[in-house]
Amino acid sequence: MSGSSLFQEYGVAGAGDEMFAPDGRVRPTYGFLHEALAGLGLEEFRSRSETLASSYLDQGVTFDYAGEERPFPVDAIPRVIAAEEWALVSIGIAQRVRALEAFLDDVYTERRAVADGVVPESLLDSSTYIVDAVQGYRPPNGVRIHISGIDLVRDGSGGFRVLEDNVRTPSGVSYVLSNRRAMTQGFPELFSHRPVRRVSEYPGRLLSALQAAAPDTAGEEPTVVVLTPGRYNSAYFEHSLLARTMGVDLVEASDLLERGDRIYMRTTAGLRRVDVIYKRTDDDFIDPEVFRPDSMLGVPGLVRSILAGNVVVANAIGNGLGDDKLTYTYVPDMIRYYLGEEPVLPNVDTWRLEEPQSRAEVLDRLDELVVKPVDGSGGKGIVIGPAATAEELSDLRSRLEQDPRGWIAQPVVQLSTIPTLVEEGPDPRHVDLRPFALNSGDDVWVLPGGLTRVALPKGEMIVNSSRGGGSKDTWVLASETPTQVQVATPEGEVRVVEQTGVDEPFDEDEDMLGEDIAGNEPEPVTAAIPILDVDELEALDPDDGNPAPSDGGGGTDDTEDPTIDKQDDQDDHDREEQRDAQ
């Protein structure tokens, strides 16, 4: 179907293939890439692809699959998105983040949307994600969703739809950065044909967003840390990469302690104040005073410090309601209510099982639909009706009847496909897209690219790595001129939003993930933060955080503080068990 030696055995693509039209012609967006790949034979392409996989294993870019540590699969045929289409995606993602921000703020303060009938009170009352301990709390700069990952799929007409929202601890951006670096090193000639927008500015943008969230007590140089459950967590590579590329410290719970409603970090030189914590630990484990008392992954007193206005956690504790797939069904109404706009990116059509009429229709069509648990993640718990057995559907029916609040249903979305290298050569595989957005309080910036996840098993529709999925480098083509996107209001008025083009050309040498040419890591920004020793910390006045006036007495050097002592072996064992459970 193609003159390219790489694609000559590629089967006739369906209507949803992003590179090839059904008649075999190359779609315009992919024309330059197809031409660039034409000179590579299958063996050469496969050899370079295997080198990418080896480099990922060497760098520790791995994930846990069925109990085995594997290099995260990266397919070397990039996904390409035109500048005009990306403008629509970027504006739609930013719109959705702003609406969810407004909703979460409303949930924890006035609850106007409930009073005005936009969302039912039952949505809030039945949710297990609302954290009563932070009711009434509002972050210093008003941001709760500092980092988001909004999953998109293409519908039958080729347009993007939102599949789900991730505003608790969205993961995967490390693969975006690693994929780009690997591609520029393994296939440098592909980037010479068209300008591709850079992704390497993400760590700097992330640091700026986190610093902008700092409390007033932080001063001019806020201390930011990344809190990880530890090296046994499946996303530890991402935690360490982001900390390193931002130039901040990667810490575990045992590295932090609370004094006087403030959080401090243990260092070899003493204690440093912490102002912003980028948490990669679930809420349930973050503070044993408020959540699980047996947690060894959290910091006792953290929530008290947050409410006192002395530290900010990103993303905010209590964001889980925004991830609830039942909440997802109301986001288009939230956009209209809070922003006065029509959604730029539509949802996938969805049935709410708690509504009797919808439940009856779904139960009658179980073998046609996809049914998902509202609190599921990673593809867990999803039942695809057409692929399910009679026994599985019978069991599902019982669960839906017993707990309708816990489920939603959607039509089977025929995910678009992209040529992907498998054993026989390039073959169509289904993909989705997770763009990442950062909210500084002044602006929502969407990373130009995002994570394209690909379902590697033939015919598989679930793209998660836990089901054997991989990823692709996502190329957003640069544009020298701004692109205009129309955003409508519920009243039918239209305003024009301008999405700017790229400010500078792509530079592979600058895409170094925060390292200089010699490979040196940047100094942590906390290096300039004054260090307190233990005696100074004990002398802090809990009301203002300043050292209390001395009464002439010396420090009690012979008095041990149990919170500063190293955890015993049993604590370490408990902590590792909880990391494994994350």
PDB file of C-alpha atoms in Angstrom, residues 20-160:
ATOM      1  CA  PHE A  20      -3.137   6.253   6.528  1.00  0.00           C
ATOM      2  CA  ALA A  21      -6.559   6.898   5.022  1.00  0.00           C
ATOM      3  CA  PRO A  22      -8.713   3.839   4.208  1.00  0.00           C
ATOM      4  CA  ASP A  23      -7.626   4.041   0.558  1.00  0.00           C
ATOM      5  CA  GLY A  24      -3.959   3.755   1.554  1.00  0.00           C
ATOM      6  CA  ARG A  25      -2.981   7.375   1.017  1.00  0.00           C
ATOM      7  CA  VAL A  26      -0.818   9.040   3.654  1.00  0.00           C
ATOM      8  CA  ARG A  27      -2.715  11.701   5.595  1.00  0.00           C
ATOM      9  CA  PRO A  28      -1.259  15.230   5.144  1.00  0.00           C
ATOM     10  CA  THR A  29      -0.200  15.640   8.788  1.00  0.00           C
ATOM     11  CA  TYR A  30       2.012  12.553   8.521  1.00  0.00           C
ATOM     12  CA  GLY A  31       3.369  13.223   5.019  1.00  0.00           C
ATOM     13  CA  PHE A  32       6.773  14.526   6.121  1.00  0.00           C
ATOM     14  CA  LEU A  33       7.258  11.738   8.685  1.00  0.00           C
ATOM     15  CA  HIS A  34       6.302   9.030   6.223  1.00  0.00           C
ATOM     16  CA  GLU A  35       8.804  10.439   3.748  1.00  0.00           C
ATOM     17  CA  ALA A  36      11.527  10.619   6.403  1.00  0.00           C
ATOM     18  CA  LEU A  37      10.927   7.014   7.415  1.00  0.00           C
ATOM     19  CA  ALA A  38      10.875   5.820   3.812  1.00  0.00           C
ATOM     20  CA  GLY A  39      14.628   5.507   3.666  1.00  0.00           C
ATOM     21  CA  LEU A  40      14.792   3.173   6.657  1.00  0.00           C
ATOM     22  CA  GLY A  41      14.395  -0.513   6.022  1.00  0.00           C
ATOM     23  CA  LEU A  42      12.633  -2.722   8.523  1.00  0.00           C
ATOM     24  CA  GLU A  43      15.848  -4.215   9.902  1.00  0.00           C
ATOM     25  CA  GLU A  44      17.481  -0.822  10.406  1.00  0.00           C
ATOM     26  CA  PHE A  45      14.355   0.519  12.052  1.00  0.00           C
ATOM     27  CA  ARG A  46      14.051  -2.529  14.301  1.00  0.00           C
ATOM     28  CA  SER A  47      17.714  -2.318  15.294  1.00  0.00           C
ATOM     29  CA  ARG A  48      17.381   1.294  16.364  1.00  0.00           C
ATOM     30  CA  SER A  49      14.149   0.520  18.206  1.00  0.00           C
ATOM     31  CA  GLU A  50      15.882  -2.223  20.170  1.00  0.00           C
ATOM     32  CA  THR A  51      18.613   0.239  21.089  1.00  0.00           C
ATOM     33  CA  LEU A  52      15.938   2.547  22.524  1.00  0.00           C
ATOM     34  CA  ALA A  53      14.581  -0.286  24.659  1.00  0.00           C
ATOM     35  CA  SER A  54      18.071  -1.149  25.920  1.00  0.00           C
ATOM     36  CA  SER A  55      18.755   2.470  26.842  1.00  0.00           C
ATOM     37  CA  TYR A  56      15.518   2.593  28.842  1.00  0.00           C
ATOM     38  CA  LEU A  57      16.542  -0.463  30.833  1.00  0.00           C
ATOM     39  CA  ASP A  58      20.000   1.017  31.470  1.00  0.00           C
ATOM     40  CA  GLN A  59      18.473   4.293  32.664  1.00  0.00           C
ATOM     41  CA  GLY A  60      15.937   2.580  34.911  1.00  0.00           C
ATOM     42  CA  VAL A  61      12.936   3.710  32.823  1.00  0.00           C
ATOM     43  CA  THR A  62      10.956   0.674  33.895  1.00  0.00           C
ATOM     44  CA  PHE A  63       7.573  -0.382  35.226  1.00  0.00           C
ATOM     45  CA  ASP A  64       6.184  -3.389  37.029  1.00  0.00           C
ATOM     46  CA  TYR A  65       4.241  -5.816  34.834  1.00  0.00           C
ATOM     47  CA  ALA A  66       2.922  -9.020  36.403  1.00  0.00           C
ATOM     48  CA  GLY A  67       5.582  -8.826  39.105  1.00  0.00           C
ATOM     49  CA  GLU A  68       8.433  -8.358  36.642  1.00  0.00           C
ATOM     50  CA  GLU A  69      10.448  -5.163  36.208  1.00  0.00           C
ATOM     51  CA  ARG A  70      10.510  -4.322  32.508  1.00  0.00           C
ATOM     52  CA  PRO A  71      11.761  -1.406  30.392  1.00  0.00           C
ATOM     53  CA  PHE A  72       8.820   0.806  29.563  1.00  0.00           C
ATOM     54  CA  PRO A  73       8.004   0.059  25.896  1.00  0.00           C
ATOM     55  CA  VAL A  74       8.477   3.035  23.589  1.00  0.00           C
ATOM     56  CA  ASP A  75       7.480   2.689  19.961  1.00  0.00           C
ATOM     57  CA  ALA A  76       9.726   4.593  17.592  1.00  0.00           C
ATOM     58  CA  ILE A  77       7.005   5.679  15.146  1.00  0.00           C
ATOM     59  CA  PRO A  78       5.923   9.037  16.588  1.00  0.00           C
ATOM     60  CA  ARG A  79       2.405  10.344  16.789  1.00  0.00           C
ATOM     61  CA  VAL A  80       1.974  13.666  14.961  1.00  0.00           C
ATOM     62  CA  ILE A  81      -0.597  16.361  15.775  1.00  0.00           C
ATOM     63  CA  ALA A  82      -1.046  19.437  13.615  1.00  0.00           C
ATOM     64  CA  ALA A  83      -0.642  22.880  15.176  1.00  0.00           C
ATOM     65  CA  GLU A  84      -4.239  23.840  14.436  1.00  0.00           C
ATOM     66  CA  GLU A  85      -5.630  20.725  16.107  1.00  0.00           C
ATOM     67  CA  TRP A  86      -3.360  21.135  19.092  1.00  0.00           C
ATOM     68  CA  ALA A  87      -4.623  24.674  19.620  1.00  0.00           C
ATOM     69  CA  LEU A  88      -8.111  23.239  20.088  1.00  0.00           C
ATOM     70  CA  VAL A  89      -6.836  20.547  22.449  1.00  0.00           C
ATOM     71  CA  SER A  90      -4.774  22.984  24.503  1.00  0.00           C
ATOM     72  CA  ILE A  91      -7.595  25.474  24.955  1.00  0.00           C
ATOM     73  CA  GLY A  92     -10.056  22.696  25.739  1.00  0.00           C
ATOM     74  CA  ILE A  93      -7.773  21.179  28.381  1.00  0.00           C
ATOM     75  CA  ALA A  94      -7.175  24.563  30.037  1.00  0.00           C
ATOM     76  CA  GLN A  95     -10.919  25.222  30.051  1.00  0.00           C
ATOM     77  CA  ARG A  96     -11.591  21.889  31.742  1.00  0.00           C
ATOM     78  CA  VAL A  97      -8.917  22.445  34.395  1.00  0.00           C
ATOM     79  CA  ARG A  98     -10.331  25.866  35.273  1.00  0.00           C
ATOM     80  CA  ALA A  99     -13.833  24.419  35.641  1.00  0.00           C
ATOM     81  CA  LEU A 100     -12.615  21.593  37.876  1.00  0.00           C
ATOM     82  CA  GLU A 101     -10.635  24.114  39.937  1.00  0.00           C
ATOM     83  CA  ALA A 102     -13.793  26.153  40.478  1.00  0.00           C
ATOM     84  CA  PHE A 103     -15.780  23.037  41.342  1.00  0.00           C
ATOM     85  CA  LEU A 104     -13.319  21.754  43.949  1.00  0.00           C
ATOM     86  CA  ASP A 105     -13.086  25.189  45.539  1.00  0.00           C
ATOM     87  CA  ASP A 106     -16.888  25.305  45.653  1.00  0.00           C
ATOM     88  CA  VAL A 107     -17.126  21.801  47.149  1.00  0.00           C
ATOM     89  CA  TYR A 108     -14.888  22.746  50.076  1.00  0.00           C
ATOM     90  CA  THR A 109     -16.418  26.177  50.674  1.00  0.00           C
ATOM     91  CA  GLU A 110     -19.850  27.441  49.598  1.00  0.00           C
ATOM     92  CA  ARG A 111     -21.281  24.563  47.505  1.00  0.00           C
ATOM     93  CA  ARG A 112     -23.107  26.971  45.198  1.00  0.00           C
ATOM     94  CA  ALA A 113     -23.332  24.372  42.424  1.00  0.00           C
ATOM     95  CA  VAL A 114     -25.422  22.142  44.675  1.00  0.00           C
ATOM     96  CA  ALA A 115     -27.701  24.987  45.717  1.00  0.00           C
ATOM     97  CA  ASP A 116     -28.182  25.993  42.080  1.00  0.00           C
ATOM     98  CA  GLY A 117     -28.921  22.439  40.930  1.00  0.00           C
ATOM     99  CA  VAL A 118     -25.835  22.022  38.724  1.00  0.00           C
ATOM    100  CA  VAL A 119     -24.703  18.899  40.554  1.00  0.00           C
ATOM    101  CA  PRO A 120     -26.810  16.820  42.947  1.00  0.00           C
ATOM    102  CA  GLU A 121     -25.979  16.829  46.634  1.00  0.00           C
ATOM    103  CA  SER A 122     -25.855  13.042  46.442  1.00  0.00           C
ATOM    104  CA  LEU A 123     -22.692  13.296  44.315  1.00  0.00           C
ATOM    105  CA  LEU A 124     -20.903  14.828  47.288  1.00  0.00           C
ATOM    106  CA  ASP A 125     -22.610  12.904  50.075  1.00  0.00           C
ATOM    107  CA  SER A 126     -21.886   9.530  48.469  1.00  0.00           C
ATOM    108  CA  SER A 127     -18.262  10.261  47.610  1.00  0.00           C
ATOM    109  CA  THR A 128     -15.473   8.619  49.579  1.00  0.00           C
ATOM    110  CA  TYR A 129     -12.993  11.192  48.295  1.00  0.00           C
ATOM    111  CA  ILE A 130     -14.141  14.289  50.178  1.00  0.00           C
ATOM    112  CA  VAL A 131     -11.828  15.077  53.096  1.00  0.00           C
ATOM    113  CA  ASP A 132     -13.726  16.679  55.952  1.00  0.00           C
ATOM    114  CA  ALA A 133     -10.493  17.818  57.605  1.00  0.00           C
ATOM    115  CA  VAL A 134      -9.873  20.395  54.849  1.00  0.00           C
ATOM    116  CA  GLN A 135     -13.417  21.778  54.606  1.00  0.00           C
ATOM    117  CA  GLY A 136     -13.195  25.566  54.412  1.00  0.00           C
ATOM    118  CA  TYR A 137      -9.545  25.544  53.391  1.00  0.00           C
ATOM    119  CA  ARG A 138      -8.495  27.635  50.408  1.00  0.00           C
ATOM    120  CA  PRO A 139      -4.874  27.477  49.113  1.00  0.00           C
ATOM    121  CA  PRO A 140      -2.843  30.726  49.173  1.00  0.00           C
ATOM    122  CA  ASN A 141      -3.026  31.298  45.411  1.00  0.00           C
ATOM    123  CA  GLY A 142      -6.348  29.490  44.983  1.00  0.00           C
ATOM    124  CA  VAL A 143      -4.861  26.532  43.092  1.00  0.00           C
ATOM    125  CA  ARG A 144      -5.775  22.963  44.021  1.00  0.00           C
ATOM    126  CA  ILE A 145      -4.964  21.333  40.675  1.00  0.00           C
ATOM    127  CA  HIS A 146      -1.360  22.306  40.091  1.00  0.00           C
ATOM    128  CA  ILE A 147      -0.752  19.324  37.786  1.00  0.00           C
ATOM    129  CA  SER A 148      -3.388  17.525  35.733  1.00  0.00           C
ATOM    130  CA  GLY A 149      -3.503  14.782  33.139  1.00  0.00           C
ATOM    131  CA  ILE A 150      -6.688  14.730  31.057  1.00  0.00           C
ATOM    132  CA  ASP A 151      -7.117  11.551  28.997  1.00  0.00           C
ATOM    133  CA  LEU A 152      -8.384  11.987  25.430  1.00  0.00           C
ATOM    134  CA  VAL A 153      -9.480   9.633  22.661  1.00  0.00           C
ATOM    135  CA  ARG A 154     -10.494  10.225  19.060  1.00  0.00           C
ATOM    136  CA  ASP A 155     -14.118   9.526  18.186  1.00  0.00           C
ATOM    137  CA  GLY A 156     -15.445   8.108  14.922  1.00  0.00           C
ATOM    138  CA  SER A 157     -15.225  11.491  13.195  1.00  0.00           C
ATOM    139  CA  GLY A 158     -11.584  11.961  14.160  1.00  0.00           C
ATOM    140  CA  GLY A 159     -12.159  14.634  16.800  1.00  0.00           C
ATOM    141  CA  PHE A 160     -10.845  14.413  20.346  1.00  0.00           C
TER     142      PHE A 160
END
